[in-house]
Structures are given as C-alpha cells and as structure tokens.
Coordinates of N, CA and C in Angstrom, one line a residue:
M846 N 79.5 -36.4 -29.1 CA 78.3 -36.1 -29.8 C 77.1 -36.8 -29.2
A847 N 76.1 -36.1 -28.7 CA 75.0 -36.7 -28.1 C 73.9 -37.1 -29.1
V848 N 73.5 -38.3 -29.0 CA 72.4 -38.8 -29.9 C 71.1 -38.7 -29.1
D849 N 70.2 -37.9 -29.6 CA 68.9 -37.8 -28.9 C 67.9 -38.8 -29.3
T850 N 66.7 -38.7 -28.8 CA 65.7 -39.7 -29.1 C 65.3 -39.8 -30.6
L851 N 65.2 -38.6 -31.2 CA 64.9 -38.6 -32.6 C 66.0 -39.2 -33.4
D852 N 67.3 -38.9 -33.1 CA 68.4 -39.5 -33.8 C 68.3 -41.0 -33.6
A853 N 68.1 -41.5 -32.4 CA 68.0 -42.9 -32.2 C 66.9 -43.6 -33.1
K854 N 65.7 -42.9 -33.2 CA 64.7 -43.4 -34.1 C 65.1 -43.4 -35.5
I855 N 65.8 -42.4 -36.0 CA 66.3 -42.3 -37.3 C 67.3 -43.5 -37.6
L856 N 68.2 -43.7 -36.6 CA 69.2 -44.7 -36.8 C 68.5 -46.1 -36.8
R857 N 67.5 -46.3 -36.0 CA 66.8 -47.6 -36.0 C 66.2 -47.8 -37.4
L858 N 65.5 -46.8 -37.9 CA 64.9 -47.0 -39.2 C 66.0 -47.3 -40.3
L859 N 67.1 -46.5 -40.2 CA 68.2 -46.7 -41.1 C 68.8 -48.1 -41.1
L860 N 68.8 -48.7 -39.9 CA 69.3 -50.1 -39.7 C 68.3 -51.1 -40.2
E861 N 67.0 -50.9 -39.8 CA 66.0 -51.8 -40.2 C 65.5 -51.7 -41.6
Q862 N 65.5 -50.5 -42.2 CA 65.0 -50.3 -43.5 C 66.0 -49.5 -44.3
P863 N 67.2 -50.0 -44.6 CA 68.3 -49.2 -45.2 C 68.0 -48.7 -46.6
R864 N 67.0 -49.3 -47.3 CA 66.8 -48.8 -48.7 C 65.6 -47.9 -48.8
T865 N 65.1 -47.5 -47.7 CA 63.9 -46.6 -47.6 C 64.4 -45.1 -47.9
S866 N 63.5 -44.3 -48.5 CA 63.9 -42.9 -48.8 C 63.8 -42.0 -47.5
V867 N 64.4 -40.9 -47.6 CA 64.4 -40.0 -46.5 C 62.9 -39.5 -46.3
R868 N 62.2 -39.3 -47.4 CA 60.8 -38.9 -47.4 C 60.0 -39.9 -46.6
E869 N 60.2 -41.2 -46.8 CA 59.5 -42.2 -46.1 C 59.9 -42.3 -44.6
Y870 N 61.1 -42.1 -44.3 CA 61.6 -42.0 -42.9 C 60.8 -40.9 -42.2
A871 N 60.7 -39.7 -42.9 CA 60.0 -38.6 -42.3 C 58.6 -38.9 -42.1
R872 N 57.9 -39.5 -43.0 CA 56.5 -39.9 -42.9 C 56.3 -40.8 -41.7
L873 N 57.2 -41.8 -41.6 CA 57.1 -42.8 -40.5 C 57.3 -42.2 -39.1
L874 N 58.2 -41.2 -39.1 CA 58.5 -40.5 -37.8 C 57.6 -39.3 -37.5
G875 N 56.8 -38.9 -38.5 CA 56.0 -37.7 -38.3 C 56.7 -36.4 -38.2
V876 N 57.8 -36.3 -38.9 CA 58.6 -35.0 -38.9 C 58.9 -34.6 -40.3
A877 N 59.3 -33.4 -40.5 CA 59.6 -32.9 -41.9 C 60.8 -33.6 -42.5
R878 N 60.7 -33.8 -43.8 CA 61.8 -34.4 -44.6 C 63.1 -33.7 -44.3
G879 N 63.1 -32.4 -44.3 CA 64.3 -31.6 -44.1 C 64.9 -31.8 -42.7
T880 N 64.1 -32.1 -41.7 CA 64.6 -32.4 -40.4 C 65.3 -33.7 -40.4
V881 N 64.8 -34.7 -41.1 CA 65.4 -36.0 -41.2 C 66.7 -35.9 -41.9
Q882 N 66.7 -35.2 -43.1 CA 67.9 -35.0 -43.9 C 69.0 -34.3 -43.1
A883 N 68.6 -33.2 -42.3 CA 69.6 -32.5 -41.6 C 70.2 -33.4 -40.5
R884 N 69.4 -34.2 -39.8 CA 69.9 -35.1 -38.8 C 70.8 -36.1 -39.4
L885 N 70.5 -36.7 -40.6 CA 71.3 -37.7 -41.2 C 72.7 -37.0 -41.6
D886 N 72.6 -35.8 -42.1 CA 73.8 -35.1 -42.5 C 74.7 -34.9 -41.3
R887 N 74.1 -34.5 -40.2 CA 74.9 -34.3 -38.9 C 75.5 -35.6 -38.4
L888 N 74.7 -36.6 -38.4 CA 75.2 -37.9 -38.0 C 76.3 -38.4 -38.8
E889 N 76.3 -38.2 -40.1 CA 77.4 -38.5 -41.0 C 78.6 -37.6 -40.7
R890 N 78.4 -36.3 -40.6 CA 79.5 -35.4 -40.3 C 80.2 -35.7 -39.0
D891 N 79.4 -36.1 -38.0 CA 79.9 -36.5 -36.7 C 80.4 -37.9 -36.6
L892 N 80.4 -38.6 -37.7 CA 80.9 -40.0 -37.8 C 80.1 -41.0 -37.0
V893 N 78.9 -40.7 -36.7 CA 78.0 -41.7 -36.1 C 77.6 -42.7 -37.2
I894 N 77.3 -42.2 -38.4 CA 77.0 -43.0 -39.6 C 78.3 -43.0 -40.3
T895 N 78.9 -44.2 -40.5 CA 80.3 -44.2 -41.1 C 80.2 -44.9 -42.5
G896 N 79.1 -45.4 -42.9 CA 79.0 -46.0 -44.2 C 77.5 -46.3 -44.6
T897 N 77.3 -46.5 -45.9 CA 75.9 -46.7 -46.3 C 75.9 -47.9 -47.3
G898 N 77.0 -48.5 -47.5 CA 77.0 -49.6 -48.5 C 76.5 -50.9 -47.9
P899 N 76.3 -51.9 -48.7 CA 75.8 -53.2 -48.3 C 76.9 -53.9 -47.5
R900 N 76.4 -54.7 -46.5 CA 77.3 -55.7 -45.8 C 77.4 -56.9 -46.6
L901 N 78.6 -57.3 -47.0 CA 78.8 -58.5 -47.8 C 79.2 -59.7 -47.0
S902 N 78.9 -60.9 -47.5 CA 79.2 -62.1 -46.8 C 80.5 -62.7 -47.4
P903 N 81.6 -62.8 -46.6 CA 82.8 -63.4 -47.2 C 82.5 -64.9 -47.6
A904 N 81.7 -65.6 -46.8 CA 81.4 -67.0 -47.2 C 80.7 -67.1 -48.5
A905 N 79.8 -66.2 -48.8 CA 79.1 -66.2 -50.1 C 80.1 -65.8 -51.2
L906 N 81.1 -65.1 -50.9 CA 82.2 -64.7 -51.9 C 83.3 -65.8 -52.0
G907 N 83.0 -66.9 -51.4 CA 84.0 -68.0 -51.5 C 85.0 -68.1 -50.5
H908 N 84.8 -67.4 -49.4 CA 85.8 -67.3 -48.3 C 85.1 -67.7 -47.0
P909 N 84.7 -69.0 -46.8 CA 83.9 -69.3 -45.6 C 84.7 -69.5 -44.3
V910 N 86.0 -69.6 -44.4 CA 86.9 -69.7 -43.2 C 87.1 -68.4 -42.6
L911 N 86.9 -68.3 -41.3 CA 87.1 -67.0 -40.5 C 88.1 -67.3 -39.4
A912 N 89.1 -66.5 -39.3 CA 90.1 -66.7 -38.2 C 90.4 -65.3 -37.7
F913 N 90.9 -65.3 -36.4 CA 91.4 -64.1 -35.8 C 92.9 -64.3 -35.5
V914 N 93.7 -63.5 -36.1 CA 95.1 -63.6 -36.0 C 95.7 -62.5 -35.2
H915 N 96.3 -62.9 -34.1 CA 97.0 -61.9 -33.2 C 98.5 -61.8 -33.8
I916 N 98.9 -60.6 -33.9 CA 100.3 -60.4 -34.4 C 101.1 -59.6 -33.5
E917 N 102.2 -60.1 -33.1 CA 103.2 -59.4 -32.3 C 104.2 -58.7 -33.2
V918 N 104.5 -57.5 -32.9 CA 105.3 -56.6 -33.8 C 106.5 -56.1 -33.1
T919 N 107.6 -56.0 -33.8 CA 108.8 -55.4 -33.2 C 108.5 -53.9 -33.0
Q920 N 109.1 -53.4 -31.8 CA 108.8 -52.0 -31.5 C 109.3 -51.1 -32.7
G921 N 108.4 -50.1 -33.0 CA 108.7 -49.2 -34.0 C 108.3 -49.6 -35.4
H922 N 107.7 -50.8 -35.5 CA 107.2 -51.2 -36.8 C 105.7 -51.4 -37.0
L923 N 105.0 -50.9 -36.0 CA 103.5 -51.1 -36.0 C 102.9 -50.4 -37.2
D924 N 103.3 -49.2 -37.6 CA 102.7 -48.6 -38.7 C 103.0 -49.3 -40.0
D925 N 104.3 -49.7 -40.2 CA 104.7 -50.5 -41.4 C 103.9 -51.8 -41.5
V926 N 103.8 -52.5 -40.4 CA 103.0 -53.8 -40.5 C 101.5 -53.4 -40.8
G927 N 101.0 -52.4 -40.2 CA 99.6 -52.0 -40.4 C 99.4 -51.7 -41.9
D928 N 100.4 -51.0 -42.5 CA 100.3 -50.7 -43.9 C 100.3 -51.9 -44.8
A929 N 101.1 -52.9 -44.4 CA 101.2 -54.1 -45.2 C 99.9 -54.9 -45.0
L930 N 99.3 -54.9 -43.8 CA 98.1 -55.6 -43.6 C 97.0 -55.0 -44.5
A931 N 97.0 -53.7 -44.7 CA 96.0 -53.1 -45.6 C 96.1 -53.5 -47.0
E932 N 97.3 -54.1 -47.4 CA 97.5 -54.5 -48.8 C 97.2 -56.0 -48.9
T933 N 96.7 -56.7 -47.9 CA 96.4 -58.1 -47.9 C 94.9 -58.2 -48.0
P934 N 94.3 -58.6 -49.1 CA 92.9 -58.6 -49.3 C 92.1 -59.5 -48.3
E935 N 92.7 -60.6 -47.9 CA 92.0 -61.5 -47.0 C 91.9 -61.0 -45.6
I936 N 92.6 -59.9 -45.3 CA 92.4 -59.2 -43.9 C 91.3 -58.2 -44.1
I937 N 90.2 -58.5 -43.4 CA 89.0 -57.6 -43.6 C 88.9 -56.6 -42.4
E938 N 89.7 -56.8 -41.4 CA 89.8 -55.8 -40.3 C 91.1 -56.0 -39.6
A939 N 91.6 -54.9 -39.0 CA 92.8 -55.0 -38.2 C 92.7 -53.9 -37.1
F940 N 93.1 -54.3 -35.9 CA 93.0 -53.3 -34.8 C 94.3 -53.4 -34.0
S941 N 94.8 -52.2 -33.5 CA 95.9 -52.2 -32.5 C 95.2 -52.6 -31.2
I942 N 95.9 -53.4 -30.4 CA 95.2 -53.9 -29.2 C 96.2 -53.8 -28.0
T943 N 95.7 -54.0 -26.8 CA 96.5 -54.2 -25.6 C 96.4 -55.7 -25.3
G944 N 97.3 -56.2 -24.4 CA 97.2 -57.6 -24.1 C 98.2 -58.4 -24.9
G945 N 97.9 -59.6 -25.2 CA 98.8 -60.5 -25.9 C 98.8 -60.1 -27.4
G946 N 99.9 -59.5 -27.8 CA 100.1 -59.1 -29.2 C 99.9 -57.6 -29.3
D947 N 100.1 -57.2 -30.5 CA 100.0 -55.7 -30.8 C 98.9 -55.4 -31.8
L948 N 98.5 -56.4 -32.6 CA 97.5 -56.3 -33.6 C 96.6 -57.5 -33.5
L949 N 95.3 -57.2 -33.8 CA 94.3 -58.3 -33.9 C 93.7 -58.1 -35.3
T950 N 93.8 -59.2 -36.1 CA 93.2 -59.1 -37.5 C 92.1 -60.1 -37.6
R951 N 91.1 -59.8 -38.5 CA 90.1 -60.7 -38.8 C 90.4 -61.1 -40.3
V952 N 90.6 -62.4 -40.4 CA 91.1 -62.9 -41.7 C 90.1 -63.9 -42.3
V953 N 89.8 -63.8 -43.6 CA 88.9 -64.8 -44.2 C 89.8 -65.6 -45.3
A954 N 89.3 -66.8 -45.5 CA 90.1 -67.7 -46.4 C 89.1 -68.6 -47.1
R955 N 89.6 -69.2 -48.3 CA 88.8 -70.1 -49.0 C 88.7 -71.5 -48.3
D956 N 89.8 -71.9 -47.6 CA 89.9 -73.1 -46.9 C 91.0 -73.0 -45.9
N957 N 91.3 -74.1 -45.2 CA 92.3 -74.1 -44.2 C 93.7 -73.9 -44.8
G958 N 93.9 -74.5 -46.0 CA 95.2 -74.4 -46.7 C 95.5 -72.9 -47.1
H959 N 94.4 -72.3 -47.6 CA 94.5 -70.9 -48.0 C 94.8 -70.0 -46.7
L960 N 94.2 -70.3 -45.6 CA 94.4 -69.6 -44.4 C 95.9 -69.7 -44.0
E961 N 96.4 -71.0 -44.1 CA 97.8 -71.2 -43.8 C 98.7 -70.3 -44.7
D962 N 98.4 -70.2 -45.9 CA 99.2 -69.4 -46.9 C 99.2 -67.9 -46.5
V963 N 98.0 -67.5 -46.1 CA 97.9 -66.1 -45.6 C 98.7 -65.8 -44.4
I964 N 98.6 -66.7 -43.4 CA 99.4 -66.6 -42.2 C 100.9 -66.6 -42.5
Q965 N 101.3 -67.5 -43.4 CA 102.8 -67.5 -43.8 C 103.2 -66.2 -44.4
R966 N 102.3 -65.6 -45.2 CA 102.7 -64.3 -45.7 C 102.8 -63.2 -44.6
L967 N 101.9 -63.3 -43.6 CA 102.0 -62.4 -42.5 C 103.3 -62.6 -41.7
I968 N 103.7 -63.8 -41.5 CA 104.9 -64.1 -40.7 C 106.1 -63.5 -41.4
Q969 N 106.1 -63.5 -42.7 CA 107.3 -63.0 -43.5 C 107.3 -61.4 -43.6
L970 N 106.3 -60.7 -43.1 CA 106.4 -59.3 -43.1 C 107.4 -58.7 -42.2
P971 N 108.2 -57.8 -42.7 CA 109.2 -57.2 -41.8 C 108.6 -56.5 -40.6
G972 N 109.1 -56.9 -39.4 CA 108.6 -56.3 -38.2 C 107.6 -57.3 -37.5
V973 N 107.2 -58.4 -38.1 CA 106.3 -59.3 -37.4 C 107.2 -60.3 -36.7
V974 N 107.0 -60.5 -35.4 CA 107.7 -61.4 -34.5 C 107.1 -62.8 -34.5
R975 N 105.8 -62.8 -34.3 CA 105.0 -64.0 -34.3 C 103.6 -63.8 -34.4
T976 N 102.8 -64.8 -34.7 CA 101.4 -64.8 -34.8 C 100.8 -65.9 -34.0
R977 N 99.5 -65.7 -33.6 CA 98.7 -66.7 -32.9 C 97.3 -66.6 -33.6
T978 N 96.9 -67.8 -34.0 CA 95.6 -67.8 -34.8 C 94.5 -68.6 -34.0
E979 N 93.3 -68.0 -34.0 CA 92.2 -68.6 -33.5 C 91.1 -68.7 -34.6
M980 N 90.6 -69.9 -34.8 CA 89.6 -70.2 -35.8 C 88.2 -70.0 -35.2
A981 N 87.4 -69.3 -36.0 CA 86.0 -69.1 -35.6 C 85.2 -70.4 -36.0
L982 N 84.4 -70.9 -35.1 CA 83.7 -72.1 -35.5 C 82.3 -71.8 -36.0
R983 N 81.6 -70.9 -35.3 CA 80.2 -70.5 -35.6 C 80.0 -69.1 -35.1
E984 N 79.3 -68.3 -35.9 CA 79.0 -66.9 -35.4 C 77.8 -67.0 -34.5
R985 N 78.0 -66.5 -33.3 CA 76.9 -66.6 -32.3 C 76.1 -65.3 -32.2
V986 N 76.8 -64.2 -32.4 CA 76.1 -62.9 -32.4 C 76.7 -62.1 -33.6
P987 N 75.9 -62.0 -34.7 CA 76.4 -61.3 -35.9 C 76.6 -59.8 -35.5
Y988 N 77.4 -59.1 -36.3 CA 77.7 -57.7 -36.2 C 76.3 -57.0 -36.1
R989 N 76.1 -56.2 -35.1 CA 74.9 -55.5 -35.0 C 75.0 -54.2 -34.3
M990 N 74.2 -53.3 -34.5 CA 74.2 -52.0 -33.8 C 72.8 -51.6 -33.2
L991 N 71.8 -52.3 -33.7 CA 70.4 -51.9 -33.3 C 70.2 -52.0 -31.8
P992 N 70.7 -53.1 -31.1 CA 70.5 -53.1 -29.6 C 71.2 -51.9 -28.9
L993 N 72.3 -51.5 -29.4 CA 73.0 -50.3 -28.8 C 72.2 -49.1 -29.1
V994 N 71.7 -48.9 -30.3 CA 70.9 -47.7 -30.6 C 69.7 -47.7 -29.8
E995 N 69.0 -48.8 -29.6 CA 67.8 -48.9 -28.8 C 68.1 -48.6 -27.4
A996 N 69.2 -49.0 -26.8 CA 69.6 -48.7 -25.4 C 69.9 -47.3 -25.3
I997 N 70.6 -46.6 -26.2 CA 70.8 -45.2 -26.1 C 69.5 -44.4 -26.2
G998 N 68.6 -44.8 -27.1 CA 67.3 -44.1 -27.2 C 66.5 -44.3 -26.0
A999 N 66.5 -45.5 -25.4 CA 65.8 -45.7 -24.1 C 66.4 -44.9 -23.0
A1000 N 67.7 -44.7 -22.9 CA 68.3 -43.9 -21.9 C 68.0 -42.5 -22.0
R1001 N 67.9 -42.0 -23.3 CA 67.5 -40.6 -23.5 C 66.1 -40.3 -23.1
D1002 N 65.2 -41.4 -23.4 CA 63.8 -41.2 -23.0 C 63.6 -41.1 -21.5
R1003 N 64.5 -41.7 -20.7 CA 64.4 -41.7 -19.3 C 64.9 -40.4 -18.7
T1004 N 65.7 -39.6 -19.4 CA 66.2 -38.4 -18.9 C 65.4 -37.2 -19.3

C-alpha cells in the first residue's frame, strides 16, 4: 500500500493531535472532511492505522521493571508456547525471531522478584527449553512512528 503525501500529512496530524476531529484535520490540511475520512478509512482498512486507543505506561500502572526475555522452544511447539504467552498478562509483546532463540518477549513486572516469578512460569511452559533475560535500564528512544511517517512523506515529495 503506497502512502502518498496527503496520507503522510494526515498520519502526522493523527500522531501529533490524536484527539482532534476529522473536521479539524480537514481544516488544517485545506481539504474536504470527506477526503480526510475516506483516507483514514482506507489507512485503517489497509492496516496502516492499527489502533486508536491511548498508549499506557506500565510503570504508571505499577510495573516499572522492563525486561526482554528470549525463549527457546522445542520444535513443533511454537504455536502452543505463543498461545500460553498470550495468557500471561505481564507479557506485553511477543515476536517470533531469527537468531538466538525462537521468541522475543517484552515483559513488565512490579519489581525484580516479580520478574523472576514471571520467568519461572515461562520456564515451566510445555515446549520451553530455556530463556535468556535482558533487563532494560533506561528507555533511550520511546516507541515512535512520526520520524518514519515524515521520511515517507519527504520521499514522496521528492518523486
């Protein structure tokens, strides 16, 4: 799906001003409200926009410890382990990966003891061979999409 310059401008506004109305986006962009709405609908349908809810802080919810847990899985058990991970509330993301391990999870915890408890639960899952944990010390670049959207928009402007 190609994102054109207008799409990039809409996405930028959506990221910078998520609580603004479609009517206001249209006014700021100098296009019809229907055009903006149609573009937003298409971007959602094409899965460019995958959510509209607020981003929550695990730390503010009492889970300030962040770790990345690599999980090695017995062949043939990847889906079963993935399903079990989805049932673990402290796992906020999980990815199949290449390299060392089969899965990479992003885990939050109340403290180091709680993290150890979560890891012990993971180790006991059928199909898990071993885990390797890396603790996050400080977030250096928060999750962001705006620089990518701006780069795509700039590239479209050059063509």
